[in-house]
Coordinates of N, CA, C and O in Angstrom, one line a residue:
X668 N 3.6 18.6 -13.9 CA 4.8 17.8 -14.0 C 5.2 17.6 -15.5 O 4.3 17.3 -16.2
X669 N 6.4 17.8 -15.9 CA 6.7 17.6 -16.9 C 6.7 16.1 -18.1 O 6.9 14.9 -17.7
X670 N 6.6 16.3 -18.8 CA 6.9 14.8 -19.4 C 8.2 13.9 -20.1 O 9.2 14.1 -20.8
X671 N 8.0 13.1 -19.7 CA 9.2 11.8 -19.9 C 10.6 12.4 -18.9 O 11.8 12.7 -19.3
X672 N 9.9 12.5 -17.3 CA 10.7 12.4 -16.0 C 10.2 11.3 -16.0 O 9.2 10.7 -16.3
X673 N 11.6 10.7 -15.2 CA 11.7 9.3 -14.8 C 11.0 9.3 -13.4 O 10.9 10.4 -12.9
X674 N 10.5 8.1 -12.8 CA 9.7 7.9 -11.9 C 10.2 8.2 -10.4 O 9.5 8.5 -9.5
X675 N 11.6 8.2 -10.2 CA 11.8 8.8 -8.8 C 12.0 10.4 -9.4 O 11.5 11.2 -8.5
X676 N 12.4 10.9 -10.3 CA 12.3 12.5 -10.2 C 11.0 13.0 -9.9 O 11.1 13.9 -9.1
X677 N 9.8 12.7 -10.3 CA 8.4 13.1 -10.3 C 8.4 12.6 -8.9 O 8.6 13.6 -8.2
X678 N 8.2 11.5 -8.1 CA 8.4 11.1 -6.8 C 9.3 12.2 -5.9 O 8.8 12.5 -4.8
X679 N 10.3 12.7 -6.2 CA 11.2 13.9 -5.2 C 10.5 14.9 -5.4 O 10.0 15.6 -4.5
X680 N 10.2 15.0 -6.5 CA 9.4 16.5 -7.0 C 8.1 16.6 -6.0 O 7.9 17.7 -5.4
X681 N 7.2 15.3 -5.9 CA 6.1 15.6 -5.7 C 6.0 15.5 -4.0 O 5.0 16.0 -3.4
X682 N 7.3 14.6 -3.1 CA 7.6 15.2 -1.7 C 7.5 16.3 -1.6 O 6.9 16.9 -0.8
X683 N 8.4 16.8 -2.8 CA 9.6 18.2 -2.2 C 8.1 19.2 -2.2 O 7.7 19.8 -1.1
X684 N 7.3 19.4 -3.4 CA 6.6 20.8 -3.6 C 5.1 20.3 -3.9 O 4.2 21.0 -4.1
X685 N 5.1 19.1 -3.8 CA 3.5 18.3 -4.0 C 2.4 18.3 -3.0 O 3.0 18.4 -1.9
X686 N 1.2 18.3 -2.8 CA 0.4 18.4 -1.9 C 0.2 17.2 -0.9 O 0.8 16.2 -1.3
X687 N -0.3 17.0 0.1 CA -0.4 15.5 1.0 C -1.6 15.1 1.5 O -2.2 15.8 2.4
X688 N -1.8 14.4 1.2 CA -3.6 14.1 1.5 C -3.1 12.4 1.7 O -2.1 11.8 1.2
X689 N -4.6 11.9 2.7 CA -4.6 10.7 3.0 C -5.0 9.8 2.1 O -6.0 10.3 1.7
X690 N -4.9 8.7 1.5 CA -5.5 7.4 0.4 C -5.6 6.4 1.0 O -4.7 5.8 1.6
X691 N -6.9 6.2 0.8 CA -7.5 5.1 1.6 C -8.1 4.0 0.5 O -9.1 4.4 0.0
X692 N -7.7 2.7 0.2 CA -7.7 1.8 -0.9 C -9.2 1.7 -0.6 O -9.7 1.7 0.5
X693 N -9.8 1.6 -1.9 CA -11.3 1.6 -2.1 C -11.4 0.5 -2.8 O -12.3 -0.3 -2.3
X694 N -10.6 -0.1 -4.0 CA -10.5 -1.6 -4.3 C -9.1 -1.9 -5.1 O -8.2 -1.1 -5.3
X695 N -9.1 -2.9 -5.4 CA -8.1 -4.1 -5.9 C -8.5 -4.7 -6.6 O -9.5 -5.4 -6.4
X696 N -7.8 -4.7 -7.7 CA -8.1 -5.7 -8.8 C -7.2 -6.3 -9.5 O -6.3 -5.7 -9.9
X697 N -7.4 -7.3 -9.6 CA -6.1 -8.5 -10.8 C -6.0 -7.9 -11.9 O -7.2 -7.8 -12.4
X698 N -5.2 -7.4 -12.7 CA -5.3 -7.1 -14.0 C -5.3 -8.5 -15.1 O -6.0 -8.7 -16.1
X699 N -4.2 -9.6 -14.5 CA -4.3 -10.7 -15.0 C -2.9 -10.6 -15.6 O -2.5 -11.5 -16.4
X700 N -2.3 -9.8 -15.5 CA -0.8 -10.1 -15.7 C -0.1 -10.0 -14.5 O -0.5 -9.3 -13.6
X701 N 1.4 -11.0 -14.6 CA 2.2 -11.0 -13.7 C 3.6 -10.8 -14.3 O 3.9 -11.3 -15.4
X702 N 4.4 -10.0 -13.5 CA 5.9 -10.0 -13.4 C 6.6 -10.8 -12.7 O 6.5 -10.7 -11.5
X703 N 7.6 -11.7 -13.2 CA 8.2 -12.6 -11.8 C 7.8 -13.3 -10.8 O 8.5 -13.5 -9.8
X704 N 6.2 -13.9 -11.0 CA 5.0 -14.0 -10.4 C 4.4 -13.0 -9.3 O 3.9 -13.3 -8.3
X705 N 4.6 -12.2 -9.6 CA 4.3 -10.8 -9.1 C 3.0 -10.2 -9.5 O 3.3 -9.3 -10.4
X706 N 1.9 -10.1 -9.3 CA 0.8 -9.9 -10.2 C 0.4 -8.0 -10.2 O 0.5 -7.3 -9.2
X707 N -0.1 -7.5 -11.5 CA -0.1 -6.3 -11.7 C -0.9 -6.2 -11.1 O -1.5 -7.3 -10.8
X708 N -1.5 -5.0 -10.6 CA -3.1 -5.0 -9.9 C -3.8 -3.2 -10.0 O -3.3 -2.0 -9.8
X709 N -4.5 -3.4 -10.2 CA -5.6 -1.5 -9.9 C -6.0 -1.8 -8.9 O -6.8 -2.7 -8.6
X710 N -5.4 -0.8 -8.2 CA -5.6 -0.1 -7.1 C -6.7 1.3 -7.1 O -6.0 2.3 -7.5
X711 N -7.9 1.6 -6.9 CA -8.0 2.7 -6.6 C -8.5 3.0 -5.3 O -9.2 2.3 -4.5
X712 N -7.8 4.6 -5.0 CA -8.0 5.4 -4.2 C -9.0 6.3 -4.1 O -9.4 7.1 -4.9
X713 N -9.3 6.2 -3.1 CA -10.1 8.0 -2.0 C -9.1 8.6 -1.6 O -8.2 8.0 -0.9
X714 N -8.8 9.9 -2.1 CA -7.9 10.6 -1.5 C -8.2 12.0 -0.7 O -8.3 12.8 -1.6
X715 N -8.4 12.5 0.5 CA -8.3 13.3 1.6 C -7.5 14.7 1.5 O -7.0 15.1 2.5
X716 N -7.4 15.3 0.7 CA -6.2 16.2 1.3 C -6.2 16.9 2.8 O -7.2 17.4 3.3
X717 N -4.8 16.9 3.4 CA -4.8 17.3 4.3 C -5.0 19.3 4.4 O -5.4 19.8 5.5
X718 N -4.8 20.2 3.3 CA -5.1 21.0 3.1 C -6.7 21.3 3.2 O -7.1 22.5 3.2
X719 N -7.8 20.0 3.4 CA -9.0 20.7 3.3 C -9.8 20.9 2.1 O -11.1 21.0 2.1
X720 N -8.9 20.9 0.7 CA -10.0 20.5 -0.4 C -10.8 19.7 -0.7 O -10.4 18.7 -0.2
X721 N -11.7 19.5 -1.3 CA -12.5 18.0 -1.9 C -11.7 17.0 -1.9 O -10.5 17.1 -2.2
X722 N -12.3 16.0 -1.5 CA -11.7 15.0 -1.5 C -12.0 14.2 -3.4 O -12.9 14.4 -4.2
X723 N -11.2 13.6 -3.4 CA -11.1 12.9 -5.0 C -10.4 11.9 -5.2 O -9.3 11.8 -4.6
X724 N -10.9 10.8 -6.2 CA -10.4 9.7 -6.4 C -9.8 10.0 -7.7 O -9.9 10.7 -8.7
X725 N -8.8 8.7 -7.0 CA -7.7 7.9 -8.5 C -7.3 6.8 -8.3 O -7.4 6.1 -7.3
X726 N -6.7 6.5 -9.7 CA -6.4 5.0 -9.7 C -4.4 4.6 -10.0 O -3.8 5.0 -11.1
X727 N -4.1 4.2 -9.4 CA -3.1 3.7 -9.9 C -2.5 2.2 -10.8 O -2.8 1.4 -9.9
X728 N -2.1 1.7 -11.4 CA -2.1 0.4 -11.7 C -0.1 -0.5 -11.6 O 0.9 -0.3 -12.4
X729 N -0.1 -1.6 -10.4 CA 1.3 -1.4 -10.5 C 1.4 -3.2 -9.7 O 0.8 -3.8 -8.9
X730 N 2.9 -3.4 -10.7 CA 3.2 -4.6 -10.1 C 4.1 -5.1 -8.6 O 5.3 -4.8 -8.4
X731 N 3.4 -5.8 -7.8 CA 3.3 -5.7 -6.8 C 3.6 -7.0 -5.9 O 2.6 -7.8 -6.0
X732 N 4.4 -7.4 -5.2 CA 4.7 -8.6 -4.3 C 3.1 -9.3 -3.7 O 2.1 -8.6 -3.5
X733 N 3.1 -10.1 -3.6 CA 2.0 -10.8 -3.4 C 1.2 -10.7 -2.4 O 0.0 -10.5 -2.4
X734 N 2.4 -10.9 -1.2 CA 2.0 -10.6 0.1 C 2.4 -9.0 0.6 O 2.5 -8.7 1.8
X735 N 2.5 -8.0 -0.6 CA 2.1 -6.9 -0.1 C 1.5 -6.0 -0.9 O 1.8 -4.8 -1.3
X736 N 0.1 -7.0 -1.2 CA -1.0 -6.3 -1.4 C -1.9 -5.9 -0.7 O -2.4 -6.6 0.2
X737 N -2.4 -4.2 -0.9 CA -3.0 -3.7 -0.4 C -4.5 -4.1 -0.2 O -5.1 -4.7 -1.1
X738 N -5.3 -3.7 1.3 CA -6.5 -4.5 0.9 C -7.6 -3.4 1.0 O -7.3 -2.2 1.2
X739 N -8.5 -3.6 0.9 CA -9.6 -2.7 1.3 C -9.5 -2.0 2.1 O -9.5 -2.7 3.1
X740 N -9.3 -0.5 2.5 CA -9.5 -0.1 3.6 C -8.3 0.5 4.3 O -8.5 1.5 5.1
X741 N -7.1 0.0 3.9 CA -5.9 0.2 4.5 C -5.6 2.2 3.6 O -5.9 2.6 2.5
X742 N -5.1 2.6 4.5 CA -4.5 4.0 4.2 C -3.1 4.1 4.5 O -2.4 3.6 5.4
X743 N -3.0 5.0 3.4 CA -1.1 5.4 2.9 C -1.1 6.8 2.9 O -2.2 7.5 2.7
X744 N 0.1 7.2 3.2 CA 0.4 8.8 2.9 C 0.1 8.7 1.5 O 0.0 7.6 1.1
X745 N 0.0 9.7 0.7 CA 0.2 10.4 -0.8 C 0.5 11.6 -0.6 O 0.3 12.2 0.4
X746 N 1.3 12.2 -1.8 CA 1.9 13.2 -2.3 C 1.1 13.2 -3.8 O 0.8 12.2 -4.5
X747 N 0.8 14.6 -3.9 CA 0.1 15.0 -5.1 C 0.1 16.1 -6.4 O -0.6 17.0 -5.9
X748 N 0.5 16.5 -7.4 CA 0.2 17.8 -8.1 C -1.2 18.3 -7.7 O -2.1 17.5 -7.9
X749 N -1.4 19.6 -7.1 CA -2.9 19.7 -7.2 C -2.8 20.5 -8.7 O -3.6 21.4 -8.5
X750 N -2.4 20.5 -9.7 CA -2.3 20.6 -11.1 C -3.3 19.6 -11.8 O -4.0 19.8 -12.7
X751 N -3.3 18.4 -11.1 CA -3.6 17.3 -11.9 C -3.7 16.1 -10.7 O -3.1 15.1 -10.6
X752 N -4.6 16.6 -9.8 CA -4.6 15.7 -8.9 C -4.5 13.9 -8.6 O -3.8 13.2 -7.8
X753 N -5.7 13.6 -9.8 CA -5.8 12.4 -9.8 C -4.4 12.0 -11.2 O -3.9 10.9 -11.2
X754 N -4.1 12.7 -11.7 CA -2.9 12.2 -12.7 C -1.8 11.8 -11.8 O -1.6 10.6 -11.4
X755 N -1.5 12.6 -11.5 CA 0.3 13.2 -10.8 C 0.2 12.8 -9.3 O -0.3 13.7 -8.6
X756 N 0.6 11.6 -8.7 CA 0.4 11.5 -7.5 C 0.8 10.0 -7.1 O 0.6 9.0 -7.8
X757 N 1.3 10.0 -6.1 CA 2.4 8.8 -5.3 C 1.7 8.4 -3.9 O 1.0 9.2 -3.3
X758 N 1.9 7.0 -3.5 CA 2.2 6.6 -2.7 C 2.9 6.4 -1.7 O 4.0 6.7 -2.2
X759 N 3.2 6.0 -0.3 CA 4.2 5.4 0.1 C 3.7 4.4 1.3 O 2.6 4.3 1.8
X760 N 4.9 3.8 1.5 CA 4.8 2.3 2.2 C 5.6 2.7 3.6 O 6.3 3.7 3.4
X761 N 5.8 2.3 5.0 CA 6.7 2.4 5.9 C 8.0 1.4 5.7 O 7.5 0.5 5.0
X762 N 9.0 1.1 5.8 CA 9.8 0.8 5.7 C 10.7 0.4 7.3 O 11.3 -0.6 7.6
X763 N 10.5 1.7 8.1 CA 11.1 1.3 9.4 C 11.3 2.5 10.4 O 10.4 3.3 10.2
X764 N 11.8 2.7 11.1 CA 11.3 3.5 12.3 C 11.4 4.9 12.2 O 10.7 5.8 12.7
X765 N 12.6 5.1 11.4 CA 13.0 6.2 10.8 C 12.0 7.0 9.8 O 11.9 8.2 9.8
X766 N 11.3 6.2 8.9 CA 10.3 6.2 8.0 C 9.0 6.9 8.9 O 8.4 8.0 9.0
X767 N 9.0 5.8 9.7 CA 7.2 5.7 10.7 C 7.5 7.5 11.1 O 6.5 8.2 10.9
X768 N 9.0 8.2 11.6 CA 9.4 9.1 12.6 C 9.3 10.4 11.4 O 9.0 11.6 11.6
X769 N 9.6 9.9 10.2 CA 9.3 11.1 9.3 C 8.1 11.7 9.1 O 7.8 12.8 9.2
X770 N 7.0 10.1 8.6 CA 5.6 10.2 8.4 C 5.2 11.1 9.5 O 5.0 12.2 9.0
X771 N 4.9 11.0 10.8 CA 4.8 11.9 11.7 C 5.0 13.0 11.5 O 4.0 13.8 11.4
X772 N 6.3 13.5 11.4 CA 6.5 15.2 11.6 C 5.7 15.3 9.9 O 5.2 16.4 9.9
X773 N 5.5 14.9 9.1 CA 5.2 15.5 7.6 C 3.2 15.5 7.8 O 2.5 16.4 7.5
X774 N 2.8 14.2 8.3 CA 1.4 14.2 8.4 C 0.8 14.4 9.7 O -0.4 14.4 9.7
X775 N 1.3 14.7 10.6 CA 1.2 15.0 12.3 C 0.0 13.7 12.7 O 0.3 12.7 12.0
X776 N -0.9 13.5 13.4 CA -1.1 12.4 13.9 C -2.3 11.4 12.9 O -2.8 10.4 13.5
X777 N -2.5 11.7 11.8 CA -3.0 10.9 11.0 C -2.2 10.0 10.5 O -2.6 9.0 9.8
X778 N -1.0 10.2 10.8 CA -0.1 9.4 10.2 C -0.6 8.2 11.5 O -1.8 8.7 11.5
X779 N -0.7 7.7 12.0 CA -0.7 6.9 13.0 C -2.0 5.9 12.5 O -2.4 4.8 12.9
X780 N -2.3 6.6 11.6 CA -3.5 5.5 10.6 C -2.9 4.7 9.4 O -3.5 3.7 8.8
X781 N -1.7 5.1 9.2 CA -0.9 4.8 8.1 C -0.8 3.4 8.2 O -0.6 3.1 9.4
X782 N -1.0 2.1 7.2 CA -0.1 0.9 6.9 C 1.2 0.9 7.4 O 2.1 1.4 6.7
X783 N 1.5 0.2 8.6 CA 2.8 0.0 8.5 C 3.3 1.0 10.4 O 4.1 0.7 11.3
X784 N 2.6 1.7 10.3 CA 3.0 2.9 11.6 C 3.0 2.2 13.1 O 3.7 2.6 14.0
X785 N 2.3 1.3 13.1 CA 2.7 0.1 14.2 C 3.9 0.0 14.3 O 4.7 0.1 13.4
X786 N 4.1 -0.3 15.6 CA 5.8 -0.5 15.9 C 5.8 -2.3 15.7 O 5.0 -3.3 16.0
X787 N 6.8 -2.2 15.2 CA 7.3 -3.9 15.0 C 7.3 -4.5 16.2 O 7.8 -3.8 17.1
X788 N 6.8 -5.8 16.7 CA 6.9 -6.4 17.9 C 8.4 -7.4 18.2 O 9.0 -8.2 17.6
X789 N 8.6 -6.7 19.8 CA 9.5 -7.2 20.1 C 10.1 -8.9 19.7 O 9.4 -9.9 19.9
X790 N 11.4 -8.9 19.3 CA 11.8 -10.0 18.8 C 11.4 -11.3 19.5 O 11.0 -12.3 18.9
X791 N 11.6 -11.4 21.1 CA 10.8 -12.7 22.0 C 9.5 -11.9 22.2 O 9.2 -10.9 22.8
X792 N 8.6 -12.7 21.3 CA 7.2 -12.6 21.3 C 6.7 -13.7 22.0 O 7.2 -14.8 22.0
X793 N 5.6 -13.3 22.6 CA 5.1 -14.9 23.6 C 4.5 -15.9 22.4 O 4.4 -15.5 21.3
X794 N 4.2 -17.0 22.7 CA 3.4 -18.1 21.6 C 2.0 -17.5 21.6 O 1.4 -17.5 20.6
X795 N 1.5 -16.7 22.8 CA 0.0 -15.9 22.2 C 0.3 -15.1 20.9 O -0.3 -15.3 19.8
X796 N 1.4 -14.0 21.3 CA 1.4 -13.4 20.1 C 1.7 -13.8 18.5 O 1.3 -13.5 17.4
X797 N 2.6 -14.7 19.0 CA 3.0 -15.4 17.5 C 1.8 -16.3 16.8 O 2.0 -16.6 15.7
X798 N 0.8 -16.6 17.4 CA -0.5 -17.2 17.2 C -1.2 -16.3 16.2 O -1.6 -16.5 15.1
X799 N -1.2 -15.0 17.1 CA -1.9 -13.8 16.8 C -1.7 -13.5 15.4 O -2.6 -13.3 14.6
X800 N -0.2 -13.5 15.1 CA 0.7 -13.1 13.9 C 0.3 -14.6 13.1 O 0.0 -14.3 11.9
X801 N 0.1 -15.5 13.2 CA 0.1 -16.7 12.3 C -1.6 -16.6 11.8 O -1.9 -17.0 10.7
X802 N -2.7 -15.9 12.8 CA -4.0 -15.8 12.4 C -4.1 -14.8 11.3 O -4.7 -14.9 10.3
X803 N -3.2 -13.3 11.7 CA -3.6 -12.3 10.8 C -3.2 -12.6 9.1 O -3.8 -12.4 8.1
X804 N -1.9 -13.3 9.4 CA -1.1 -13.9 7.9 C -2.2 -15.0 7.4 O -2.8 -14.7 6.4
X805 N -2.6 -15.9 7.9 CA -4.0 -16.8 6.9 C -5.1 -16.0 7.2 O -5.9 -16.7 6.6
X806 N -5.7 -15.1 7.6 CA -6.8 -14.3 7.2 C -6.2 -13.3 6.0 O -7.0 -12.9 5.3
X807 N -5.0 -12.9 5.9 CA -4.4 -12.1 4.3 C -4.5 -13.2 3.3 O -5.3 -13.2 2.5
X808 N -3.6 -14.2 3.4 CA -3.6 -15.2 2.2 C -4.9 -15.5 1.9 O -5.1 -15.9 0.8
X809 N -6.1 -15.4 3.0 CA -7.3 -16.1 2.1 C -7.6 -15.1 1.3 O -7.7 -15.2 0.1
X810 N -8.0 -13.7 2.3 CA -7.9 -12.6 1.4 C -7.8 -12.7 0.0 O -8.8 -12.8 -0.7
X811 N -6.3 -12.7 -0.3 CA -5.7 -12.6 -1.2 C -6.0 -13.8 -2.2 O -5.6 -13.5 -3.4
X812 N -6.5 -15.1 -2.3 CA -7.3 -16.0 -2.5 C -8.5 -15.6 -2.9 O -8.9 -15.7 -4.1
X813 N -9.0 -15.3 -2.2 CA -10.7 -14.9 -2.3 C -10.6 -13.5 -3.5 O -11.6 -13.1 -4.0
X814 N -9.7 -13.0 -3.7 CA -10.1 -11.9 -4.6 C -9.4 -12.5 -5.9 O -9.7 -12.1 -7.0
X815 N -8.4 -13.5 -5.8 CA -8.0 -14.1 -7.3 C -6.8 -13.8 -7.4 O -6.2 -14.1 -8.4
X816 N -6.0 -13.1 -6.4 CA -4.7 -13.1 -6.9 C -3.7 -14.1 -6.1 O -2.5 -13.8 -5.8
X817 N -4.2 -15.2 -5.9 CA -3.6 -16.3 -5.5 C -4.1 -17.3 -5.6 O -5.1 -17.5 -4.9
X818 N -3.5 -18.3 -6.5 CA -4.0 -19.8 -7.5 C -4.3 -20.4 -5.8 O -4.0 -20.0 -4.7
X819 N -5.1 -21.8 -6.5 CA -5.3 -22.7 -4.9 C -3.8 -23.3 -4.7 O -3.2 -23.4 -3.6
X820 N -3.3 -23.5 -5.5 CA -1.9 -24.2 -5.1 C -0.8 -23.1 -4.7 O 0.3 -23.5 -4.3
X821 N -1.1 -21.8 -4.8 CA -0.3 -21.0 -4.3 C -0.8 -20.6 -2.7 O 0.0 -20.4 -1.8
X822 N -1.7 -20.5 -2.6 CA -2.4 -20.3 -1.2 C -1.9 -21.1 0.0 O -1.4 -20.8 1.1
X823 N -2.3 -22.6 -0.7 CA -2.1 -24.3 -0.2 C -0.6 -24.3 0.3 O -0.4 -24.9 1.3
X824 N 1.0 -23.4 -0.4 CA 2.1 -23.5 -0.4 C 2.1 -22.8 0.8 O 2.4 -23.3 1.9
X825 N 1.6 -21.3 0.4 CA 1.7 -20.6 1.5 C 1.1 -21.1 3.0 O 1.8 -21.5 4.0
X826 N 0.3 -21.1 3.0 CA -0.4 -22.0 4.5 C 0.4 -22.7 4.8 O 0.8 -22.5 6.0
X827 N 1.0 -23.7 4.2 CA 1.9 -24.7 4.4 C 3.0 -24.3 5.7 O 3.2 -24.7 6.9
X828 N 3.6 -22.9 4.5 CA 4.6 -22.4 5.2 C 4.4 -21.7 6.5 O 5.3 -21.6 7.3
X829 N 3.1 -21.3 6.9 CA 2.8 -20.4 8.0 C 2.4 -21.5 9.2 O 2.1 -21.2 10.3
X830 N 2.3 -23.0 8.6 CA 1.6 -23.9 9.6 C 2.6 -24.5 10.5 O 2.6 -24.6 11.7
X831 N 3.5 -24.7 9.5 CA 4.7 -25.5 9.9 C 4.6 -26.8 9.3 O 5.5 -27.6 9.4

C-alpha cells in the first residue's frame, strides 16, 4: 500500500484486491484518551485467513463510541495486504441487511459468526424479549465498567437509562 493514501482509498483498495481472514478481538484497552467523550482504545486481533495461511496477530488503535466497543471474543470480517499483513489491514462492522447479505456472499457461512449478522428483532418484541435485550445491555455497560472505559457516574447514567 502506498503512502499518505487517505483512509477510505486504502479501505477500497484493500476490499477490492486485499486478502479476508477472520479477527477475533483478543483484547481492549483504554489508551486514556478521549475524543468527544469517545475513548481511544487498542484493540488487538487474531486473525484467520480464509485462504489457509498462518494465522497472525495485529493491533489496531482507534477512537470509538462507547457502547460500541468491542469485547473479548467477538469476530469481524477483515480485509488485508498479505504484503504487510499485520500493517495494512481493516475491519468492518454490519450496518444492516444489505451489509449482513454482502458479508455472506464475500465470507460464505463464517460470516454468520460475524458481530452484528443476527437479524434485528422484530419491532413488537414481547416483554420477555425486551427483558432479554435490557439484560444483555447491563451485562455490556458493566463490561465496559469493569475494564475502565466507563467512569462510575457514567455507567450509573447509563443504567439509569436502560432501567427506566
Amino acid at each position: 500500500m502506498a503512502l499518505f493514501k487517505s483512509k477510505k482509498k486504502v479501505a477500497a483498495e484493500l476490499m477490492a484486491t486485499g486478502s479476508k481472514a477472520v479477527g477475533t478481538v483478543v483484547s481492549v484497552k483504554d489508551t486514556g484518551t478521549t475524543v468527544n467523550n469517545n475513548p481511544r482504545i487498542k484493540m488487538s486481533f487474531r486473525m484467520e485467513p480464509l485462504d489457509g495461511t498462518p494465522a497472525f496477530d495485529a493491533q489496531k488503535t482507534r477512537t470509538i463510541s462507547r457502547l460500541q466497543i468491542p469485547r473479548q471474543g467477538d469476530r469481524f470480517p477483515v480485509w488485508y495486504d498479505p504484503a504487510e499483513p499485520a500493517k495494512t489491514w481493516m475491519f468492518s462492522t454490519v450496518a444492516d441487511d444489505s451489509g449482513r447479505e454482502t458479508l455472506r456472499q464475500l465470507f460464505g457461512d463464517v460470516a454468520n459468526t460475524f458481530v452484528g449478522m443476527d437479524t434485528p428483532a422484530p419491532p413488537a418484541a414481547t416483554a420477555s424479549a425486551q427483558g432479554q435485550d435490557t439484560v444483555e445491555a447491563l451485562k455490556q455497560l458493566a463490561d465496559l465498567h469493569q475494564q475502565g472505559l466507563l467512569t462510575e457516574d457514567e455507567f450509573n447514567q447509563q443504567k439509569k437509562k436502560l432501567l427506566g
